[in-house]
Amino acid sequence: NENLRQGTISSARFNLLSSMVGGGSLSLPLAFHQSGSTFIAPLILVSTAALAQRSILFLIRAGIYSTTGSVVGAQLEGGDGVAIIGGNNILGNTQNRSNKKGTASYENVASQAFGPSAKYLSTALVFACCFFGTVGYAVLLRDMLEPLVDSLVEPPEGVGGGPTAARNFSMWVVVLCVTPLCTLRNLTALKNVGAASMASVGTVGLCVAYRSLQCHFGSGYGNEKHDAAAGDAMAAFPESMKQLLDAAPLFISAYICHFNVLPIHNELRCPTSDRVKKWVSTSLWPATLFYWVIGFTGSLYAKCTPTGSVQGNILLDFDEDDPLLLLGRFCLAMTITFAFPMLVVPARDILVRSMIDSRAGNRFLRIVSNLHGRLRFRSNSSNVQNHIPTGVINDQIESMEITQGNLDEPLLVLENRSMASTTRDAYPD
C-alpha cells in the first residue's frame, strides 16, 4: 500500500494550504496599506491567485510529460484516455488499475525541458527554497515564543527583541519535538497536521481582524488615533510607484507552494482533470479570501499605531500584554511548527534523490544499507547467522544496488531491506 496513491482531495487540499498559508500572511496588511487597500491591493491579490492557479496546472502537466515523454505515452496501462486541463490534452489516469504512486519531480521536469545540466540547478533551487524557508520560520517561531519565554526567564538588560540563550533554547525544543513528523514517508500522512495548521492560522486572522476593526470603528480604544492614517488605510491607489513595487513581492510570496505540488499530486488518488482542478481551486481561492480579510482589516490598524503605518509583521504593532493577541501569537507559533514538515520533507527527498544519482551518494547509501542490514540480521536472524559464513553474507550485501528506479520512497527504502530476507532468498533451504 505504501507504493499506491492514498491521497484524497481533502488531504491534498490541507497539504497545499499548509505549504502556502503561514507566517507570510502577516505581511499582507503592509502590502494592502502600501498599494491601496480598497482597489489596487484586491486587484493584485486576485490576479496573483489566478496566475498561481494557472502555474500549478502547468507544473502538473509538465510533471506528467516528464514521466511519460509524450501526450500519447501519457496513457498509462489501464487508463481510459487523456483528460483535459486548461484546454490541453494531458494524462487523466482515470482508471489506472494499479493506481501506483507517481514519480514526477522538479529535477525530471527541468532535465526534460532544458537538458541534464538543468537538473542540478533545479535541485539546488528547490532545496534552497525549502532550507531558507525553514530557517525563516525558525526565527519567526522564536519571536512568537518570546513573551512566554521572557515570563519564565528574565532576559538580560538591553537585549530587547534580540536572541538570547533562553529564546534560542525554546526554539530548538519545539523544532526537536516536531522532528518525528519530518521522517514520515509521504505528505498524505500529514493531512491532520495540515488541518490543525489551518485552524491555528485562521484563529490568528480572526484575532487581527477583531482588534483592527475595534480600533478603526470603535470608540475609546487605548491607542492614539491618527485621522490621516485612517484616510490612507481606505485609499484606492498607492501613494507612489515605489510603494507598489515594494508591496508586489509580498503578494507573490503568499502563494509560494510549488515545491510541494508534484509530491502531493503523486499521491492523489485518481488524478483526473476534474479532480486536479477541484483540488487546486478549492485550495487557492479560500486562501485568497483569507488573505483579503487579514490584509484589508489589518491595514485598518494603521490608524492606531504611533507611526500611522503597520509593520511587516502585523502582530508587532499590537501590545505585547494584549490577551487576545497572546492567543494569536500562540496560534501562529502552532502554525509555524506544523509547517516545518511541509518544508523539510520535499528538501529531504530531493537531497536523497540527488545522492542516489551520484556515485559517491550511491556508495554512501550502500554503506548505510550494509550497517543497517547487519544490525537487523544479528537481532532477528541469529540462527541463520550461525549456519552461513560471514563472507557469503557480505558478498550478498555488496551486491545490493540502490537506483532511482526502485526507490519510490527515498529515505525509508533502507528500512524495508531486511538482511534476513536477503539471506533466505539466497539460501532457501
Short mmCIF file of C-alpha atoms in Angstrom, two decimals, residues 222-401:
data_model
loop_
_atom_site.label_atom_id
_atom_site.label_comp_id
_atom_site.label_asym_id
_atom_site.label_seq_id
_atom_site.Cartn_x
_atom_site.Cartn_y
_atom_site.Cartn_z
CA GLY A 222 -6.44 52.83 24.19
CA ASN A 223 -4.03 53.76 21.41
CA GLU A 224 -3.80 57.23 19.92
CA LYS A 225 -5.75 57.51 16.68
CA HIS A 226 -4.44 59.17 13.52
CA ASP A 227 -7.09 60.61 11.23
CA ALA A 228 -4.66 60.94 8.35
CA ALA A 229 -3.65 57.30 8.70
CA ALA A 230 -7.33 56.35 8.72
CA GLY A 231 -7.76 58.02 5.35
CA ASP A 232 -4.69 56.28 3.96
CA ALA A 233 -5.98 52.91 5.17
CA MET A 234 -9.05 53.28 2.93
CA ALA A 235 -7.13 54.55 -0.09
CA ALA A 236 -7.78 53.01 -3.50
CA PHE A 237 -4.35 53.68 -5.06
CA PRO A 238 -0.75 53.69 -3.78
CA GLU A 239 0.93 56.96 -2.99
CA SER A 240 3.90 56.20 -5.23
CA MET A 241 5.19 53.61 -7.66
CA LYS A 242 7.88 52.66 -5.13
CA GLN A 243 5.26 51.58 -2.61
CA LEU A 244 3.52 49.49 -5.24
CA LEU A 245 6.78 47.76 -6.19
CA ASP A 246 7.57 47.17 -2.52
CA ALA A 247 4.18 45.54 -1.99
CA ALA A 248 4.24 43.26 -5.08
CA PRO A 249 6.70 40.66 -3.65
CA LEU A 250 4.55 40.34 -0.53
CA PHE A 251 1.56 39.29 -2.65
CA ILE A 252 3.64 36.84 -4.67
CA SER A 253 5.27 35.22 -1.63
CA ALA A 254 1.82 34.49 -0.18
CA TYR A 255 1.25 31.92 -2.97
CA ILE A 256 4.58 30.08 -2.90
CA CYS A 257 3.73 26.40 -2.60
CA HIS A 258 5.00 24.94 -5.87
CA PHE A 259 7.78 22.89 -4.28
CA ASN A 260 5.07 20.58 -2.87
CA VAL A 261 2.71 20.49 -5.86
CA LEU A 262 4.27 17.50 -7.61
CA PRO A 263 4.76 15.40 -4.44
CA ILE A 264 1.12 15.99 -3.46
CA HIS A 265 -0.09 15.19 -6.98
CA ASN A 266 1.99 11.99 -6.99
CA GLU A 267 -0.06 10.76 -4.01
CA LEU A 268 -3.51 11.93 -5.16
CA ARG A 269 -5.86 9.04 -5.93
CA CYS A 270 -7.40 9.01 -9.41
CA PRO A 271 -5.83 12.34 -10.52
CA THR A 272 -8.28 13.13 -13.31
CA SER A 273 -8.55 16.60 -14.78
CA ASP A 274 -11.70 17.45 -12.80
CA ARG A 275 -10.27 16.19 -9.52
CA VAL A 276 -7.00 18.06 -10.01
CA LYS A 277 -8.74 21.32 -10.88
CA LYS A 278 -11.10 20.90 -7.94
CA TRP A 279 -8.16 20.31 -5.60
CA VAL A 280 -6.26 23.38 -6.83
CA SER A 281 -9.22 25.77 -6.99
CA THR A 282 -10.63 24.78 -3.59
CA SER A 283 -7.20 25.40 -2.11
CA LEU A 284 -6.25 28.71 -3.72
CA TRP A 285 -9.50 30.66 -3.59
CA PRO A 286 -10.36 30.09 0.09
CA ALA A 287 -6.77 31.10 0.84
CA THR A 288 -7.29 34.23 -1.27
CA LEU A 289 -10.41 35.11 0.73
CA PHE A 290 -8.46 34.68 3.96
CA TYR A 291 -5.64 36.85 2.58
CA TRP A 292 -8.12 39.59 1.69
CA VAL A 293 -9.69 39.54 5.17
CA ILE A 294 -6.42 39.70 7.08
CA GLY A 295 -4.85 42.16 4.60
CA PHE A 296 -7.71 44.63 4.49
CA THR A 297 -8.64 44.56 8.16
CA GLY A 298 -5.01 44.56 9.26
CA SER A 299 -4.28 47.65 7.18
CA LEU A 300 -7.01 49.49 9.11
CA TYR A 301 -4.94 49.19 12.27
CA ALA A 302 -2.58 51.87 10.89
CA LYS A 303 -4.99 54.34 12.48
CA CYS A 304 -3.91 53.17 15.95
CA THR A 305 -0.13 52.96 15.54
CA PRO A 306 2.28 55.74 16.56
CA THR A 307 3.71 55.94 13.04
CA GLY A 308 0.40 55.84 11.15
CA SER A 309 1.53 52.69 9.32
CA VAL A 310 1.83 48.96 10.00
CA GLN A 311 4.92 46.77 10.22
CA GLY A 312 5.86 43.79 8.09
CA ASN A 313 4.54 41.54 10.86
CA ILE A 314 1.19 42.98 11.96
CA LEU A 315 1.41 41.26 15.36
CA LEU A 316 4.35 43.51 16.27
CA ASP A 317 2.02 46.52 16.19
CA PHE A 318 -0.20 45.18 18.97
CA ASP A 319 0.50 45.44 22.68
CA GLU A 320 2.52 42.53 24.00
CA ASP A 321 0.24 42.17 27.03
CA ASP A 322 -2.93 42.08 24.92
CA PRO A 323 -4.54 38.72 25.89
CA LEU A 324 -6.26 38.32 22.53
CA LEU A 325 -3.04 38.82 20.65
CA LEU A 326 -1.21 36.50 23.01
CA LEU A 327 -3.65 33.87 21.78
CA GLY A 328 -2.84 34.94 18.24
CA ARG A 329 0.89 34.58 18.90
CA PHE A 330 0.38 31.10 20.31
CA CYS A 331 -1.71 30.02 17.33
CA LEU A 332 0.85 31.44 14.92
CA ALA A 333 3.58 29.51 16.74
CA MET A 334 1.49 26.36 16.24
CA THR A 335 1.04 27.16 12.54
CA ILE A 336 4.78 27.63 12.06
CA THR A 337 5.53 24.43 13.96
CA PHE A 338 3.14 22.40 11.81
CA ALA A 339 4.63 23.95 8.65
CA PHE A 340 8.12 22.58 9.31
CA PRO A 341 7.41 19.07 7.90
CA MET A 342 5.95 20.60 4.72
CA LEU A 343 9.30 22.28 4.12
CA VAL A 344 11.61 19.54 5.35
CA VAL A 345 10.06 16.53 3.56
CA PRO A 346 10.47 17.86 -0.03
CA ALA A 347 14.01 19.07 0.73
CA ARG A 348 14.82 15.70 2.27
CA ASP A 349 13.52 13.72 -0.69
CA ILE A 350 15.20 15.84 -3.34
CA LEU A 351 18.50 15.66 -1.46
CA VAL A 352 18.34 11.86 -1.24
CA ARG A 353 17.41 11.54 -4.91
CA SER A 354 20.41 13.67 -5.87
CA MET A 355 22.64 11.48 -3.69
CA ILE A 356 21.34 8.35 -5.38
CA ASP A 357 22.09 9.78 -8.81
CA SER A 358 25.71 10.45 -7.84
CA ARG A 359 28.31 7.74 -7.49
CA ALA A 360 29.52 8.97 -4.11
CA GLY A 361 25.98 9.19 -2.79
CA ASN A 362 25.18 5.69 -4.01
CA ARG A 363 28.28 4.38 -2.25
CA PHE A 364 27.32 6.15 0.96
CA LEU A 365 23.80 4.72 0.92
CA ARG A 366 25.21 1.25 0.29
CA ILE A 367 27.38 1.62 3.40
CA VAL A 368 24.35 2.68 5.42
CA SER A 369 22.42 -0.26 3.99
CA ASN A 370 25.21 -2.63 4.99
CA LEU A 371 25.30 -1.36 8.56
CA HIS A 372 21.54 -1.37 8.89
CA GLY A 373 21.27 -4.87 7.42
CA ARG A 374 23.93 -6.28 9.70
CA LEU A 375 22.21 -4.88 12.79
CA ARG A 376 18.85 -6.34 11.80
CA PHE A 377 20.46 -9.61 10.80
CA ARG A 378 22.13 -10.01 14.18
CA SER A 379 18.99 -9.13 16.15
CA ASN A 380 16.41 -11.10 14.15
CA SER A 381 18.33 -13.96 12.48
CA SER A 382 20.91 -15.21 14.93
CA ASN A 383 20.24 -18.83 13.96
CA VAL A 384 20.82 -18.15 10.28
CA GLN A 385 23.99 -16.27 11.08
CA ASN A 386 25.40 -19.30 12.89
CA HIS A 387 24.99 -21.54 9.83
CA ILE A 388 26.01 -19.24 6.99
CA PRO A 389 29.59 -17.97 6.50
CA THR A 390 30.08 -14.27 7.09
CA GLY A 391 31.91 -13.87 3.81
CA VAL A 392 28.92 -15.12 1.87
CA ILE A 393 26.64 -12.68 3.69
CA ASN A 394 28.98 -9.80 2.93
CA ASP A 395 29.03 -10.81 -0.74
CA GLN A 396 25.25 -10.62 -0.74
CA ILE A 397 25.39 -7.22 0.92
CA GLU A 398 27.93 -5.83 -1.50
CA SER A 399 25.82 -6.87 -4.49
CA MET A 400 22.92 -4.67 -3.43
CA GLU A 401 22.40 -1.65 -5.71
#
